Short mmCIF file of C-alpha atoms in Angstrom, two decimals:
data_model
loop_
_atom_site.label_atom_id
_atom_site.label_comp_id
_atom_site.label_asym_id
_atom_site.label_seq_id
_atom_site.Cartn_x
_atom_site.Cartn_y
_atom_site.Cartn_z
CA GLY A 1 -0.08 0.18 -0.03
CA GLN A 2 0.72 3.72 0.07
CA SER A 3 1.36 5.55 3.39
CA LEU A 4 2.62 8.71 4.77
CA GLU A 5 3.27 9.22 8.52
CA GLN A 6 3.32 12.69 10.14
CA PRO A 7 2.82 13.69 13.85
CA SER A 8 -1.12 14.21 14.55
CA GLU A 9 -0.27 17.60 16.53
CA VAL A 10 2.54 19.69 17.60
CA THR A 11 2.63 22.79 19.88
CA ALA A 12 5.09 25.51 19.97
CA VAL A 13 5.29 29.09 21.12
CA GLU A 14 5.76 32.35 19.27
CA GLY A 15 9.41 33.03 18.00
CA ALA A 16 10.18 29.33 18.23
CA ILE A 17 11.25 26.98 15.47
CA VAL A 18 9.42 23.81 14.89
CA GLN A 19 9.82 20.70 12.47
CA ILE A 20 7.31 18.46 11.42
CA ASN A 21 8.53 15.29 9.83
CA CYS A 22 6.84 13.19 7.30
CA THR A 23 7.97 9.44 6.14
CA TYR A 24 6.48 7.75 3.31
CA GLN A 25 5.93 4.55 1.63
CA THR A 26 4.61 4.89 -2.04
CA SER A 27 5.29 2.76 -5.04
CA GLY A 28 6.44 5.63 -6.75
CA PHE A 29 8.11 9.11 -6.01
CA TYR A 30 8.16 12.20 -8.16
CA GLY A 31 8.58 14.62 -5.24
CA LEU A 32 7.33 15.74 -1.85
CA SER A 33 5.26 18.85 -1.34
CA TRP A 34 3.91 20.52 1.74
CA TYR A 35 0.81 22.11 1.86
CA GLN A 36 -0.91 24.48 4.76
CA GLN A 37 -4.63 24.42 5.76
CA HIS A 38 -6.25 26.74 8.04
CA ASP A 39 -9.68 25.63 9.43
CA GLY A 40 -12.38 25.92 7.03
CA GLY A 41 -9.64 27.07 4.05
CA ALA A 42 -8.18 25.63 1.14
CA PRO A 43 -4.80 23.85 1.20
CA THR A 44 -2.04 26.18 0.01
CA PHE A 45 1.08 25.15 -1.29
CA LEU A 46 4.25 25.83 0.70
CA SER A 47 6.99 24.05 -0.89
CA TYR A 48 8.30 21.10 -3.07
CA ASN A 49 11.42 19.01 -3.01
CA ALA A 50 12.11 16.63 -6.06
CA LEU A 51 15.93 16.11 -5.19
CA ASP A 52 17.63 15.45 -1.79
CA GLY A 53 18.54 18.59 0.34
CA LEU A 54 17.03 21.59 1.80
CA GLU A 55 14.83 24.16 -0.04
CA GLU A 56 14.42 27.59 1.62
CA THR A 57 11.43 30.11 1.33
CA GLY A 58 11.49 32.72 3.78
CA ARG A 59 10.63 31.43 7.28
CA PHE A 60 9.96 27.94 5.85
CA SER A 61 12.31 25.27 4.59
CA SER A 62 11.75 21.77 3.66
CA PHE A 63 14.12 18.95 3.42
CA LEU A 64 14.02 15.56 1.54
CA SER A 65 16.14 12.37 1.91
CA ARG A 66 14.93 10.12 -0.63
CA SER A 67 17.08 7.16 0.42
CA ASP A 68 15.38 7.43 4.11
CA SER A 69 12.02 8.00 2.47
CA TYR A 70 11.98 10.82 4.88
CA GLY A 71 11.34 14.87 4.79
CA TYR A 72 10.63 17.59 7.04
CA LEU A 73 8.92 20.97 7.02
CA LEU A 74 11.05 23.63 9.18
CA LEU A 75 8.86 26.70 10.36
CA GLN A 76 11.15 29.56 11.96
CA GLU A 77 10.21 32.50 13.84
CA LEU A 78 6.70 31.20 14.38
CA GLN A 79 3.67 33.37 14.34
CA MET A 80 0.17 33.14 15.80
CA LYS A 81 -0.87 33.08 12.09
CA ASP A 82 1.00 29.89 11.60
CA SER A 83 -1.44 28.01 13.60
CA ALA A 84 -2.88 25.38 10.87
CA SER A 85 -2.65 22.02 9.73
CA TYR A 86 0.14 21.02 7.52
CA PHE A 87 0.26 18.30 5.11
CA CYS A 88 2.83 16.39 3.46
CA ALA A 89 2.11 14.87 0.13
CA VAL A 90 3.81 12.62 -2.39
CA ARG A 91 3.64 12.90 -6.24
CA GLY A 92 3.47 9.29 -6.98
CA ASN A 93 3.60 9.22 -10.58
CA GLN A 94 4.35 11.58 -13.72
CA GLY A 95 0.69 12.56 -13.72
CA GLY A 96 0.71 14.96 -10.66
CA LYS A 97 -1.62 13.02 -8.54
CA LEU A 98 -0.83 13.70 -4.88
CA ILE A 99 -1.11 11.22 -2.07
CA PHE A 100 -1.61 13.26 1.31
CA GLY A 101 -0.74 12.45 4.87
CA GLN A 102 -3.23 12.79 7.46
CA GLY A 103 -1.78 16.27 8.59
CA THR A 104 -0.26 17.73 11.55
CA GLU A 105 -2.18 20.23 13.61
CA LEU A 106 0.15 22.93 14.60
CA SER A 107 -0.81 25.20 17.68
CA VAL A 108 1.22 28.41 18.30
CA LYS A 109 0.98 29.92 21.83
CA PRO A 110 1.77 33.16 23.06
CA GLY B 1 -5.71 36.85 -11.51
CA ALA B 2 -8.57 34.88 -10.01
CA GLY B 3 -7.76 31.62 -8.10
CA VAL B 4 -9.73 28.19 -8.57
CA SER B 5 -13.34 28.81 -7.82
CA GLN B 6 -15.77 26.30 -6.64
CA THR B 7 -19.61 26.16 -6.71
CA PRO B 8 -21.82 25.68 -4.61
CA SER B 9 -19.76 26.43 -1.46
CA ASN B 10 -22.42 24.30 0.31
CA LYS B 11 -24.65 21.54 -0.60
CA VAL B 12 -27.19 19.70 1.41
CA THR B 13 -29.01 16.90 -0.47
CA GLU B 14 -30.91 13.74 0.43
CA LYS B 15 -29.77 10.34 0.22
CA GLY B 16 -30.49 9.02 -3.12
CA LYS B 17 -30.56 12.33 -4.94
CA TYR B 18 -28.26 13.45 -7.69
CA VAL B 19 -25.37 16.26 -7.28
CA GLU B 20 -23.27 18.19 -9.65
CA LEU B 21 -20.26 20.06 -8.28
CA ARG B 22 -18.54 22.85 -10.40
CA CYS B 23 -14.71 23.88 -10.58
CA ASP B 24 -13.32 26.63 -12.47
CA PRO B 25 -9.81 26.44 -12.75
CA ILE B 26 -7.01 29.26 -13.00
CA SER B 27 -7.00 30.32 -16.65
CA GLY B 28 -4.36 28.72 -18.79
CA HIS B 29 -4.01 25.44 -16.38
CA THR B 30 -4.08 22.52 -18.20
CA ALA B 31 -4.25 20.02 -15.35
CA LEU B 32 -7.26 19.71 -13.03
CA TYR B 33 -7.65 17.66 -10.04
CA TRP B 34 -10.58 16.60 -7.93
CA TYR B 35 -10.04 15.47 -4.31
CA ARG B 36 -12.19 14.53 -1.26
CA GLN B 37 -11.42 15.64 2.44
CA SER B 38 -13.11 14.26 5.40
CA LEU B 39 -12.74 15.93 8.67
CA GLY B 40 -9.47 15.30 10.35
CA GLN B 41 -8.06 13.67 7.30
CA GLY B 42 -5.81 14.69 4.23
CA PRO B 43 -7.08 15.23 0.71
CA GLU B 44 -8.04 12.04 -1.08
CA PHE B 45 -7.46 11.90 -4.70
CA LEU B 46 -10.41 11.13 -7.08
CA ILE B 47 -9.60 11.99 -10.64
CA TYR B 48 -7.38 14.26 -12.78
CA PHE B 49 -7.60 15.79 -16.11
CA GLN B 50 -5.06 16.95 -18.69
CA GLY B 51 -6.71 18.87 -21.04
CA THR B 52 -10.37 17.46 -21.82
CA GLY B 53 -9.50 13.85 -20.99
CA ALA B 54 -9.42 12.01 -17.85
CA ALA B 55 -5.78 10.85 -17.60
CA ASP B 56 -6.32 9.07 -14.14
CA ASP B 57 -9.82 8.25 -12.41
CA SER B 58 -8.29 5.52 -10.27
CA GLY B 59 -9.52 7.38 -7.10
CA LEU B 60 -13.11 7.60 -8.06
CA PRO B 61 -14.69 5.13 -5.38
CA ASN B 62 -17.36 3.51 -7.39
CA ASP B 63 -19.45 4.03 -10.62
CA ARG B 64 -21.56 6.43 -8.79
CA PHE B 65 -18.93 9.08 -9.30
CA PHE B 66 -18.29 10.79 -12.59
CA ALA B 67 -16.38 14.04 -13.91
CA VAL B 68 -16.17 15.73 -17.20
CA ARG B 69 -14.15 18.66 -18.55
CA PRO B 70 -15.49 18.97 -21.98
CA GLU B 71 -13.84 22.32 -23.22
CA GLY B 72 -10.68 21.83 -21.11
CA SER B 73 -11.45 24.28 -18.54
CA VAL B 74 -14.46 23.92 -16.11
CA SER B 75 -15.08 20.65 -14.75
CA THR B 76 -18.11 19.11 -13.07
CA LEU B 77 -18.26 16.12 -10.50
CA LYS B 78 -21.21 14.39 -10.74
CA ILE B 79 -22.67 11.94 -8.00
CA GLN B 80 -25.50 9.68 -8.47
CA ARG B 81 -27.81 8.06 -5.77
CA THR B 82 -25.82 9.79 -3.06
CA GLU B 83 -25.08 8.08 0.11
CA ARG B 84 -24.34 9.41 3.61
CA GLY B 85 -20.77 8.21 3.29
CA ASP B 86 -20.25 10.81 0.41
CA SER B 87 -20.53 13.68 2.90
CA ALA B 88 -17.23 15.49 2.85
CA VAL B 89 -15.47 18.56 1.48
CA TYR B 90 -14.69 18.15 -2.33
CA LEU B 91 -11.72 20.28 -3.30
CA CYS B 92 -10.80 21.02 -6.88
CA ALA B 93 -7.19 22.00 -7.66
CA SER B 94 -5.31 23.15 -11.07
CA SER B 95 -1.83 23.44 -12.12
CA LEU B 96 -0.11 24.90 -15.14
CA THR B 97 1.13 21.56 -16.08
CA THR B 98 1.12 18.07 -14.20
CA ASN B 99 4.47 18.55 -12.85
CA ARG B 100 4.09 22.07 -11.29
CA GLU B 101 2.60 22.98 -7.66
CA GLN B 102 -1.36 22.67 -7.51
CA TYR B 103 -3.64 25.46 -6.57
CA PHE B 104 -6.83 24.59 -4.64
CA GLY B 105 -9.97 26.06 -4.63
CA PRO B 106 -12.11 26.61 -1.31
CA GLY B 107 -14.11 23.36 -1.65
CA THR B 108 -17.73 22.26 -1.45
CA ARG B 109 -18.95 20.93 1.50
CA LEU B 110 -21.36 18.26 0.59
CA THR B 111 -23.94 16.87 3.24
CA VAL B 112 -25.95 13.89 2.35
CA THR B 113 -28.88 13.66 4.78
#
């Protein structure tokens, strides 16, 4: 089968750094994406890794290790508005179909 | 420019009825995807289109579900003989091509009573 594992909940304080891990087991792999979703909102694209290494976009960074079937999202200088659900998603074939994890609910406390 | 739009935003229907959910992708995006999201879960892939053709419909749960994209832009997801288990948020996404990031619409919340 195909599965992605990520923690269900993470809590951190404003200004801190938090890392959300994702391990995957899929029949094909063409890249790992991260999406943010606020309550009642649409998933919003954050980052994409097709190759091993770190991608940095402002306060957010994403890392991929294909040999370990593992990636993470790093959020720095946390703000209250970062409280949301974060999903990792694997692109399993050339067609763009995304397989999502169950999501990590991030709560940022003052 | 405008993002992905979906109508209606909410749909309540009775068990056994037929529903249509509409998606307007971002102009110029050739790939269009439908996902379904239940509470507390990640989006679950249903079907995607490249242009007018359904390139992968492996996620459609059964033959009560059908989707079309006749002119390569707007898409309609059709559900026949709705069941209570079909209740979920139906999300549409589009991308410039299949290997680019997907932009999601706000979804249609379907409730089957």
